[in-house]
Amino acid sequence: GNGMFEPVWNREHLDGVIIDVPETLSIGTRAGFYEKVGALRDMIVTHLFQVLTFVAMEPPESFTADAIGDAKDEALCALRPLDPADVVRGQYEGYRDADGVAPDSDTETFFAARAFIDNERWDGVPFFLRTGKCLKQGYSAASLSFRPPARDLFNDADVRKMNQNRLILRLGPDEGIDVSFLAKVPGPVIDLDAARMTFDYEGSFGSELIEAYERLIHDALLGDRTLFNRADGIGRSWEIIGGVLQDPPPLHTYEQGSWGPEAADALIAPRKWN
């Protein structure tokens, strides 16, 4: 619905999309649950796939729950099943020492993947998904990277190494929207550096958004299914991860408080995570 961004919301102008939900928390006392589930089942299927479908879906016919559900599921049906070769699994150091965790546990506490949507709008645009426990910072965001212009006006290798222009949807905490880009540093020479324009809900409207579970319970009481998963979408989600469940790639250990395994950086290269 935005005349500035809708025309470029496609493969012609976007280089990639990042759905990023790192967490600083460990599994705590939930080993009995987490050991059987892991990051893939706990977060990718239930959370990150849903954010992906909202970013990728075609405009719904209306704002009804059925119309939005149809648009989301259409995007999910076009999402190619994950290839184990495009997946990085990790486990933070010390996870196996927690009560209730097997000493040879193969449960992942970190999961990153490269995914593709096979339709006209997104053909060839990689979607990168990342989530994990005991990481350096906790937040939820969807980031869209724009393609560089055909002509390299500044002919600067250092500029090309920097993150591309991005539209970042901050889903929490501090919900808002950022636009990151390069700007000329004040001075007599051409010197570029990263800059950012920021919108945040609290600063603009004077109040915080209600907490996620408050919204969930409120919608359930009203019978509003707009933000809830449907059975057909859930079934398709499990089809998408089936190959990884059958043939999971090996685990990489990572240090608590880091950004996870280095293999995740190689997965997204030459791009960079947020």
PDB file of N, CA and C in Angstrom, residues 11-103:
ATOM      1  N   ARG A  11      12.000  -8.860  -7.509  1.00  0.00           N
ATOM      2  CA  ARG A  11      13.334  -9.337  -7.889  1.00  0.00           C
ATOM      3  C   ARG A  11      14.119  -8.344  -8.728  1.00  0.00           C
ATOM      4  N   GLU A  12      13.435  -7.420  -9.401  1.00  0.00           N
ATOM      5  CA  GLU A  12      14.137  -6.452 -10.227  1.00  0.00           C
ATOM      6  C   GLU A  12      14.958  -5.474  -9.394  1.00  0.00           C
ATOM      7  N   HIS A  13      14.543  -5.248  -8.163  1.00  0.00           N
ATOM      8  CA  HIS A  13      15.172  -4.211  -7.339  1.00  0.00           C
ATOM      9  C   HIS A  13      15.761  -4.723  -6.031  1.00  0.00           C
ATOM     10  N   LEU A  14      15.368  -5.926  -5.606  1.00  0.00           N
ATOM     11  CA  LEU A  14      15.838  -6.447  -4.329  1.00  0.00           C
ATOM     12  C   LEU A  14      16.879  -7.535  -4.529  1.00  0.00           C
ATOM     13  N   ASP A  15      17.940  -7.454  -3.751  1.00  0.00           N
ATOM     14  CA  ASP A  15      19.048  -8.405  -3.835  1.00  0.00           C
ATOM     15  C   ASP A  15      18.889  -9.562  -2.865  1.00  0.00           C
ATOM     16  N   GLY A  16      18.125  -9.359  -1.806  1.00  0.00           N
ATOM     17  CA  GLY A  16      17.953 -10.414  -0.813  1.00  0.00           C
ATOM     18  C   GLY A  16      17.096  -9.949   0.344  1.00  0.00           C
ATOM     19  N   VAL A  17      16.568 -10.903   1.090  1.00  0.00           N
ATOM     20  CA  VAL A  17      15.731 -10.628   2.259  1.00  0.00           C
ATOM     21  C   VAL A  17      16.281 -11.428   3.432  1.00  0.00           C
ATOM     22  N   ILE A  18      16.388 -10.780   4.597  1.00  0.00           N
ATOM     23  CA  ILE A  18      16.883 -11.443   5.803  1.00  0.00           C
ATOM     24  C   ILE A  18      15.782 -11.429   6.856  1.00  0.00           C
ATOM     25  N   ILE A  19      15.401 -12.610   7.334  1.00  0.00           N
ATOM     26  CA  ILE A  19      14.488 -12.744   8.465  1.00  0.00           C
ATOM     27  C   ILE A  19      15.344 -13.179   9.652  1.00  0.00           C
ATOM     28  N   ASP A  20      15.484 -12.308  10.638  1.00  0.00           N
ATOM     29  CA  ASP A  20      16.499 -12.486  11.677  1.00  0.00           C
ATOM     30  C   ASP A  20      15.862 -12.429  13.057  1.00  0.00           C
ATOM     31  N   VAL A  21      15.986 -13.528  13.829  1.00  0.00           N
ATOM     32  CA  VAL A  21      15.438 -13.561  15.190  1.00  0.00           C
ATOM     33  C   VAL A  21      16.463 -14.191  16.140  1.00  0.00           C
ATOM     34  N   PRO A  22      17.580 -13.510  16.401  1.00  0.00           N
ATOM     35  CA  PRO A  22      18.519 -14.020  17.402  1.00  0.00           C
ATOM     36  C   PRO A  22      17.984 -13.799  18.810  1.00  0.00           C
ATOM     37  N   GLU A  23      18.423 -14.640  19.740  1.00  0.00           N
ATOM     38  CA  GLU A  23      18.010 -14.535  21.139  1.00  0.00           C
ATOM     39  C   GLU A  23      19.240 -14.605  22.035  1.00  0.00           C
ATOM     40  N   THR A  24      19.209 -13.864  23.139  1.00  0.00           N
ATOM     41  CA  THR A  24      20.309 -13.917  24.097  1.00  0.00           C
ATOM     42  C   THR A  24      20.088 -15.007  25.147  1.00  0.00           C
ATOM     43  N   LEU A  25      18.851 -15.471  25.297  1.00  0.00           N
ATOM     44  CA  LEU A  25      18.517 -16.445  26.330  1.00  0.00           C
ATOM     45  C   LEU A  25      19.058 -17.831  25.993  1.00  0.00           C
ATOM     46  N   SER A  26      19.375 -18.594  27.033  1.00  0.00           N
ATOM     47  CA  SER A  26      19.692 -20.011  26.868  1.00  0.00           C
ATOM     48  C   SER A  26      18.388 -20.798  26.928  1.00  0.00           C
ATOM     49  N   ILE A  27      18.483 -22.114  26.944  1.00  0.00           N
ATOM     50  CA  ILE A  27      17.262 -22.921  27.081  1.00  0.00           C
ATOM     51  C   ILE A  27      16.748 -22.904  28.509  1.00  0.00           C
ATOM     52  N   GLY A  28      17.555 -22.417  29.458  1.00  0.00           N
ATOM     53  CA  GLY A  28      17.133 -22.332  30.846  1.00  0.00           C
ATOM     54  C   GLY A  28      16.761 -23.692  31.414  1.00  0.00           C
ATOM     55  N   THR A  29      15.541 -23.785  31.931  1.00  0.00           N
ATOM     56  CA  THR A  29      15.063 -25.038  32.523  1.00  0.00           C
ATOM     57  C   THR A  29      14.170 -25.824  31.553  1.00  0.00           C
ATOM     58  N   ARG A  30      14.223 -25.489  30.274  1.00  0.00           N
ATOM     59  CA  ARG A  30      13.323 -26.110  29.299  1.00  0.00           C
ATOM     60  C   ARG A  30      13.976 -27.255  28.535  1.00  0.00           C
ATOM     61  N   ALA A  31      15.003 -27.865  29.100  1.00  0.00           N
ATOM     62  CA  ALA A  31      15.724 -28.917  28.379  1.00  0.00           C
ATOM     63  C   ALA A  31      14.798 -30.073  27.990  1.00  0.00           C
ATOM     64  N   GLY A  32      13.858 -30.418  28.847  1.00  0.00           N
ATOM     65  CA  GLY A  32      12.948 -31.509  28.553  1.00  0.00           C
ATOM     66  C   GLY A  32      12.142 -31.262  27.287  1.00  0.00           C
ATOM     67  N   PHE A  33      11.798 -30.000  27.057  1.00  0.00           N
ATOM     68  CA  PHE A  33      11.090 -29.627  25.828  1.00  0.00           C
ATOM     69  C   PHE A  33      12.055 -29.438  24.667  1.00  0.00           C
ATOM     70  N   TYR A  34      13.098 -28.641  24.902  1.00  0.00           N
ATOM     71  CA  TYR A  34      13.944 -28.203  23.798  1.00  0.00           C
ATOM     72  C   TYR A  34      14.751 -29.342  23.195  1.00  0.00           C
ATOM     73  N   GLU A  35      15.167 -30.284  24.007  1.00  0.00           N
ATOM     74  CA  GLU A  35      15.994 -31.390  23.528  1.00  0.00           C
ATOM     75  C   GLU A  35      15.261 -32.191  22.441  1.00  0.00           C
ATOM     76  N   LYS A  36      13.942 -32.226  22.500  1.00  0.00           N
ATOM     77  CA  LYS A  36      13.160 -32.975  21.516  1.00  0.00           C
ATOM     78  C   LYS A  36      12.748 -32.117  20.322  1.00  0.00           C
ATOM     79  N   VAL A  37      12.986 -30.812  20.411  1.00  0.00           N
ATOM     80  CA  VAL A  37      12.441 -29.892  19.408  1.00  0.00           C
ATOM     81  C   VAL A  37      13.548 -29.213  18.605  1.00  0.00           C
ATOM     82  N   GLY A  38      14.402 -28.440  19.270  1.00  0.00           N
ATOM     83  CA  GLY A  38      15.470 -27.724  18.585  1.00  0.00           C
ATOM     84  C   GLY A  38      14.985 -26.463  17.901  1.00  0.00           C
ATOM     85  N   ALA A  39      15.935 -25.676  17.403  1.00  0.00           N
ATOM     86  CA  ALA A  39      15.626 -24.360  16.835  1.00  0.00           C
ATOM     87  C   ALA A  39      14.778 -24.451  15.580  1.00  0.00           C
ATOM     88  N   LEU A  40      14.994 -25.492  14.769  1.00  0.00           N
ATOM     89  CA  LEU A  40      14.239 -25.604  13.522  1.00  0.00           C
ATOM     90  C   LEU A  40      12.745 -25.733  13.797  1.00  0.00           C
ATOM     91  N   ARG A  41      12.355 -26.667  14.641  1.00  0.00           N
ATOM     92  CA  ARG A  41      10.933 -26.867  14.931  1.00  0.00           C
ATOM     93  C   ARG A  41      10.374 -25.754  15.818  1.00  0.00           C
ATOM     94  N   ASP A  42      11.205 -25.273  16.746  1.00  0.00           N
ATOM     95  CA  ASP A  42      10.730 -24.306  17.725  1.00  0.00           C
ATOM     96  C   ASP A  42      10.504 -22.929  17.109  1.00  0.00           C
ATOM     97  N   MET A  43      11.360 -22.513  16.173  1.00  0.00           N
ATOM     98  CA  MET A  43      11.320 -21.134  15.691  1.00  0.00           C
ATOM     99  C   MET A  43      11.098 -20.985  14.184  1.00  0.00           C
ATOM    100  N   ILE A  44      11.774 -21.782  13.374  1.00  0.00           N
ATOM    101  CA  ILE A  44      11.704 -21.579  11.930  1.00  0.00           C
ATOM    102  C   ILE A  44      10.288 -21.825  11.415  1.00  0.00           C
ATOM    103  N   VAL A  45       9.718 -22.978  11.738  1.00  0.00           N
ATOM    104  CA  VAL A  45       8.390 -23.336  11.234  1.00  0.00           C
ATOM    105  C   VAL A  45       7.316 -22.421  11.805  1.00  0.00           C
ATOM    106  N   THR A  46       7.394 -22.128  13.088  1.00  0.00           N
ATOM    107  CA  THR A  46       6.303 -21.419  13.750  1.00  0.00           C
ATOM    108  C   THR A  46       6.427 -19.901  13.699  1.00  0.00           C
ATOM    109  N   HIS A  47       7.641 -19.378  13.572  1.00  0.00           N
ATOM    110  CA  HIS A  47       7.836 -17.930  13.637  1.00  0.00           C
ATOM    111  C   HIS A  47       8.400 -17.350  12.332  1.00  0.00           C
ATOM    112  N   LEU A  48       9.584 -17.802  11.937  1.00  0.00           N
ATOM    113  CA  LEU A  48      10.258 -17.150  10.815  1.00  0.00           C
ATOM    114  C   LEU A  48       9.550 -17.377   9.487  1.00  0.00           C
ATOM    115  N   PHE A  49       8.977 -18.558   9.290  1.00  0.00           N
ATOM    116  CA  PHE A  49       8.202 -18.793   8.069  1.00  0.00           C
ATOM    117  C   PHE A  49       7.012 -17.833   7.988  1.00  0.00           C
ATOM    118  N   GLN A  50       6.414 -17.520   9.139  1.00  0.00           N
ATOM    119  CA  GLN A  50       5.263 -16.624   9.125  1.00  0.00           C
ATOM    120  C   GLN A  50       5.674 -15.207   8.747  1.00  0.00           C
ATOM    121  N   VAL A  51       6.799 -14.741   9.269  1.00  0.00           N
ATOM    122  CA  VAL A  51       7.290 -13.416   8.880  1.00  0.00           C
ATOM    123  C   VAL A  51       7.618 -13.408   7.388  1.00  0.00           C
ATOM    124  N   LEU A  52       8.245 -14.476   6.921  1.00  0.00           N
ATOM    125  CA  LEU A  52       8.581 -14.584   5.497  1.00  0.00           C
ATOM    126  C   LEU A  52       7.331 -14.460   4.632  1.00  0.00           C
ATOM    127  N   THR A  53       6.252 -15.133   5.011  1.00  0.00           N
ATOM    128  CA  THR A  53       5.060 -15.086   4.173  1.00  0.00           C
ATOM    129  C   THR A  53       4.425 -13.703   4.160  1.00  0.00           C
ATOM    130  N   PHE A  54       4.491 -12.982   5.252  1.00  0.00           N
ATOM    131  CA  PHE A  54       3.953 -11.622   5.261  1.00  0.00           C
ATOM    132  C   PHE A  54       4.784 -10.705   4.357  1.00  0.00           C
ATOM    133  N   VAL A  55       6.094 -10.907   4.333  1.00  0.00           N
ATOM    134  CA  VAL A  55       6.950 -10.102   3.456  1.00  0.00           C
ATOM    135  C   VAL A  55       6.725 -10.468   1.992  1.00  0.00           C
ATOM    136  N   ALA A  56       6.560 -11.755   1.713  1.00  0.00           N
ATOM    137  CA  ALA A  56       6.578 -12.244   0.336  1.00  0.00           C
ATOM    138  C   ALA A  56       5.212 -12.323  -0.329  1.00  0.00           C
ATOM    139  N   MET A  57       4.123 -12.290   0.430  1.00  0.00           N
ATOM    140  CA  MET A  57       2.813 -12.560  -0.155  1.00  0.00           C
ATOM    141  C   MET A  57       2.394 -11.468  -1.123  1.00  0.00           C
ATOM    142  N   GLU A  58       1.546 -11.853  -2.076  1.00  0.00           N
ATOM    143  CA  GLU A  58       0.929 -10.889  -2.983  1.00  0.00           C
ATOM    144  C   GLU A  58      -0.134 -10.098  -2.221  1.00  0.00           C
ATOM    145  N   PRO A  59      -0.510  -8.921  -2.713  1.00  0.00           N
ATOM    146  CA  PRO A  59      -1.550  -8.148  -2.025  1.00  0.00           C
ATOM    147  C   PRO A  59      -2.828  -8.965  -1.867  1.00  0.00           C
ATOM    148  N   PRO A  60      -3.353  -9.088  -0.639  1.00  0.00           N
ATOM    149  CA  PRO A  60      -4.577  -9.862  -0.435  1.00  0.00           C
ATOM    150  C   PRO A  60      -5.783  -9.138  -1.030  1.00  0.00           C
ATOM    151  N   GLU A  61      -6.834  -9.903  -1.279  1.00  0.00           N
ATOM    152  CA  GLU A  61      -8.047  -9.313  -1.845  1.00  0.00           C
ATOM    153  C   GLU A  61      -8.720  -8.349  -0.861  1.00  0.00           C
ATOM    154  N   SER A  62      -8.522  -8.588   0.427  1.00  0.00           N
ATOM    155  CA  SER A  62      -9.097  -7.733   1.461  1.00  0.00           C
ATOM    156  C   SER A  62      -8.310  -7.969   2.743  1.00  0.00           C
ATOM    157  N   PHE A  63      -8.720  -7.301   3.818  1.00  0.00           N
ATOM    158  CA  PHE A  63      -8.059  -7.486   5.107  1.00  0.00           C
ATOM    159  C   PHE A  63      -8.751  -8.534   5.968  1.00  0.00           C
ATOM    160  N   THR A  64      -9.554  -9.376   5.388  1.00  0.00           N
ATOM    161  CA  THR A  64     -10.178 -10.445   6.153  1.00  0.00           C
ATOM    162  C   THR A  64      -9.153 -11.537   6.452  1.00  0.00           C
ATOM    163  N   ALA A  65      -9.430 -12.315   7.489  1.00  0.00           N
ATOM    164  CA  ALA A  65      -8.506 -13.390   7.870  1.00  0.00           C
ATOM    165  C   ALA A  65      -8.358 -14.405   6.741  1.00  0.00           C
ATOM    166  N   ASP A  66      -9.454 -14.729   6.050  1.00  0.00           N
ATOM    167  CA  ASP A  66      -9.384 -15.717   4.972  1.00  0.00           C
ATOM    168  C   ASP A  66      -8.552 -15.216   3.803  1.00  0.00           C
ATOM    169  N   ALA A  67      -8.729 -13.956   3.425  1.00  0.00           N
ATOM    170  CA  ALA A  67      -7.984 -13.405   2.289  1.00  0.00           C
ATOM    171  C   ALA A  67      -6.502 -13.322   2.588  1.00  0.00           C
ATOM    172  N   ILE A  68      -6.163 -12.882   3.789  1.00  0.00           N
ATOM    173  CA  ILE A  68      -4.752 -12.807   4.159  1.00  0.00           C
ATOM    174  C   ILE A  68      -4.162 -14.197   4.296  1.00  0.00           C
ATOM    175  N   GLY A  69      -4.928 -15.128   4.861  1.00  0.00           N
ATOM    176  CA  GLY A  69      -4.463 -16.510   4.959  1.00  0.00           C
ATOM    177  C   GLY A  69      -4.212 -17.122   3.596  1.00  0.00           C
ATOM    178  N   ASP A  70      -5.085 -16.831   2.627  1.00  0.00           N
ATOM    179  CA  ASP A  70      -4.890 -17.337   1.269  1.00  0.00           C
ATOM    180  C   ASP A  70      -3.603 -16.785   0.663  1.00  0.00           C
ATOM    181  N   ALA A  71      -3.352 -15.480   0.855  1.00  0.00           N
ATOM    182  CA  ALA A  71      -2.150 -14.862   0.293  1.00  0.00           C
ATOM    183  C   ALA A  71      -0.888 -15.418   0.945  1.00  0.00           C
ATOM    184  N   LYS A  72      -0.918 -15.625   2.253  1.00  0.00           N
ATOM    185  CA  LYS A  72       0.230 -16.204   2.953  1.00  0.00           C
ATOM    186  C   LYS A  72       0.506 -17.625   2.480  1.00  0.00           C
ATOM    187  N   ASP A  73      -0.543 -18.424   2.381  1.00  0.00           N
ATOM    188  CA  ASP A  73      -0.357 -19.822   2.000  1.00  0.00           C
ATOM    189  C   ASP A  73       0.096 -19.954   0.549  1.00  0.00           C
ATOM    190  N   GLU A  74      -0.320 -19.022  -0.302  1.00  0.00           N
ATOM    191  CA  GLU A  74       0.159 -19.026  -1.688  1.00  0.00           C
ATOM    192  C   GLU A  74       1.677 -18.827  -1.724  1.00  0.00           C
ATOM    193  N   ALA A  75       2.173 -17.901  -0.902  1.00  0.00           N
ATOM    194  CA  ALA A  75       3.624 -17.681  -0.825  1.00  0.00           C
ATOM    195  C   ALA A  75       4.318 -18.905  -0.246  1.00  0.00           C
ATOM    196  N   LEU A  76       3.699 -19.534   0.747  1.00  0.00           N
ATOM    197  CA  LEU A  76       4.299 -20.710   1.374  1.00  0.00           C
ATOM    198  C   LEU A  76       4.354 -21.883   0.399  1.00  0.00           C
ATOM    199  N   CYS A  77       3.339 -22.006  -0.434  1.00  0.00           N
ATOM    200  CA  CYS A  77       3.337 -23.082  -1.430  1.00  0.00           C
ATOM    201  C   CYS A  77       4.436 -22.881  -2.462  1.00  0.00           C
ATOM    202  N   ALA A  78       4.799 -21.619  -2.720  1.00  0.00           N
ATOM    203  CA  ALA A  78       5.859 -21.329  -3.683  1.00  0.00           C
ATOM    204  C   ALA A  78       7.248 -21.409  -3.072  1.00  0.00           C
ATOM    205  N   LEU A  79       7.320 -21.512  -1.727  1.00  0.00           N
ATOM    206  CA  LEU A  79       8.614 -21.611  -1.053  1.00  0.00           C
ATOM    207  C   LEU A  79       9.222 -22.986  -1.311  1.00  0.00           C
ATOM    208  N   ARG A  80      10.401 -22.999  -1.886  1.00  0.00           N
ATOM    209  CA  ARG A  80      11.068 -24.250  -2.242  1.00  0.00           C
ATOM    210  C   ARG A  80      11.475 -25.015  -0.977  1.00  0.00           C
ATOM    211  N   PRO A  81      11.321 -26.347  -0.933  1.00  0.00           N
ATOM    212  CA  PRO A  81      11.783 -27.113   0.230  1.00  0.00           C
ATOM    213  C   PRO A  81      13.251 -26.822   0.533  1.00  0.00           C
ATOM    214  N   LEU A  82      13.574 -26.712   1.808  1.00  0.00           N
ATOM    215  CA  LEU A  82      14.943 -26.384   2.201  1.00  0.00           C
ATOM    216  C   LEU A  82      15.895 -27.503   1.794  1.00  0.00           C
ATOM    217  N   ASP A  83      17.027 -27.098   1.237  1.00  0.00           N
ATOM    218  CA  ASP A  83      18.089 -28.029   0.865  1.00  0.00           C
ATOM    219  C   ASP A  83      19.069 -28.123   2.031  1.00  0.00           C
ATOM    220  N   PRO A  84      19.357 -29.323   2.544  1.00  0.00           N
ATOM    221  CA  PRO A  84      20.331 -29.424   3.647  1.00  0.00           C
ATOM    222  C   PRO A  84      21.657 -28.741   3.344  1.00  0.00           C
ATOM    223  N   ALA A  85      22.023 -28.621   2.064  1.00  0.00           N
ATOM    224  CA  ALA A  85      23.269 -27.941   1.702  1.00  0.00           C
ATOM    225  C   ALA A  85      23.181 -26.436   1.932  1.00  0.00           C
ATOM    226  N   ASP A  86      21.963 -25.906   2.059  1.00  0.00           N
ATOM    227  CA  ASP A  86      21.758 -24.477   2.286  1.00  0.00           C
ATOM    228  C   ASP A  86      21.383 -24.187   3.728  1.00  0.00           C
ATOM    229  N   VAL A  87      21.776 -25.081   4.636  1.00  0.00           N
ATOM    230  CA  VAL A  87      21.402 -24.971   6.043  1.00  0.00           C
ATOM    231  C   VAL A  87      22.648 -25.032   6.916  1.00  0.00           C
ATOM    232  N   VAL A  88      22.668 -24.226   7.972  1.00  0.00           N
ATOM    233  CA  VAL A  88      23.725 -24.283   8.990  1.00  0.00           C
ATOM    234  C   VAL A  88      23.067 -24.532  10.340  1.00  0.00           C
ATOM    235  N   ARG A  89      23.490 -25.601  10.991  1.00  0.00           N
ATOM    236  CA  ARG A  89      23.001 -25.926  12.333  1.00  0.00           C
ATOM    237  C   ARG A  89      24.122 -25.708  13.338  1.00  0.00           C
ATOM    238  N   GLY A  90      23.773 -25.157  14.505  1.00  0.00           N
ATOM    239  CA  GLY A  90      24.785 -24.916  15.528  1.00  0.00           C
ATOM    240  C   GLY A  90      24.273 -25.271  16.907  1.00  0.00           C
ATOM    241  N   GLN A  91      25.214 -25.425  17.831  1.00  0.00           N
ATOM    242  CA  GLN A  91      24.874 -25.715  19.231  1.00  0.00           C
ATOM    243  C   GLN A  91      25.851 -24.940  20.115  1.00  0.00           C
ATOM    244  N   TYR A  92      25.309 -24.161  21.053  1.00  0.00           N
ATOM    245  CA  TYR A  92      26.206 -23.334  21.853  1.00  0.00           C
ATOM    246  C   TYR A  92      26.987 -24.181  22.855  1.00  0.00           C
ATOM    247  N   GLU A  93      28.204 -23.733  23.119  1.00  0.00           N
ATOM    248  CA  GLU A  93      29.076 -24.431  24.053  1.00  0.00           C
ATOM    249  C   GLU A  93      28.445 -24.443  25.448  1.00  0.00           C
ATOM    250  N   GLY A  94      28.382 -25.593  26.048  1.00  0.00           N
ATOM    251  CA  GLY A  94      27.780 -25.741  27.367  1.00  0.00           C
ATOM    252  C   GLY A  94      26.360 -26.254  27.329  1.00  0.00           C
ATOM    253  N   TYR A  95      25.778 -26.357  26.147  1.00  0.00           N
ATOM    254  CA  TYR A  95      24.398 -26.854  26.056  1.00  0.00           C
ATOM    255  C   TYR A  95      24.281 -28.274  26.610  1.00  0.00           C
ATOM    256  N   ARG A  96      25.249 -29.123  26.291  1.00  0.00           N
ATOM    257  CA  ARG A  96      25.180 -30.521  26.717  1.00  0.00           C
ATOM    258  C   ARG A  96      25.392 -30.694  28.220  1.00  0.00           C
ATOM    259  N   ASP A  97      25.829 -29.633  28.895  1.00  0.00           N
ATOM    260  CA  ASP A  97      26.021 -29.710  30.350  1.00  0.00           C
ATOM    261  C   ASP A  97      24.741 -29.426  31.119  1.00  0.00           C
ATOM    262  N   ALA A  98      23.703 -28.949  30.435  1.00  0.00           N
ATOM    263  CA  ALA A  98      22.451 -28.607  31.116  1.00  0.00           C
ATOM    264  C   ALA A  98      21.717 -29.877  31.552  1.00  0.00           C
ATOM    265  N   ASP A  99      21.013 -29.782  32.683  1.00  0.00           N
ATOM    266  CA  ASP A  99      20.241 -30.917  33.174  1.00  0.00           C
ATOM    267  C   ASP A  99      19.175 -31.309  32.149  1.00  0.00           C
ATOM    268  N   GLY A 100      19.106 -32.600  31.865  1.00  0.00           N
ATOM    269  CA  GLY A 100      18.113 -33.087  30.931  1.00  0.00           C
ATOM    270  C   GLY A 100      18.567 -33.172  29.499  1.00  0.00           C
ATOM    271  N   VAL A 101      19.807 -32.753  29.225  1.00  0.00           N
ATOM    272  CA  VAL A 101      20.350 -32.799  27.864  1.00  0.00           C
ATOM    273  C   VAL A 101      21.278 -34.002  27.744  1.00  0.00           C
ATOM    274  N   ALA A 102      21.116 -34.757  26.671  1.00  0.00           N
ATOM    275  CA  ALA A 102      21.962 -35.931  26.450  1.00  0.00           C
ATOM    276  C   ALA A 102      23.406 -35.511  26.223  1.00  0.00           C
ATOM    277  N   PRO A 103      24.379 -36.266  26.743  1.00  0.00           N
ATOM    278  CA  PRO A 103      25.788 -35.890  26.587  1.00  0.00           C
ATOM    279  C   PRO A 103      26.258 -35.886  25.136  1.00  0.00           C
TER     280      PRO A 103
END
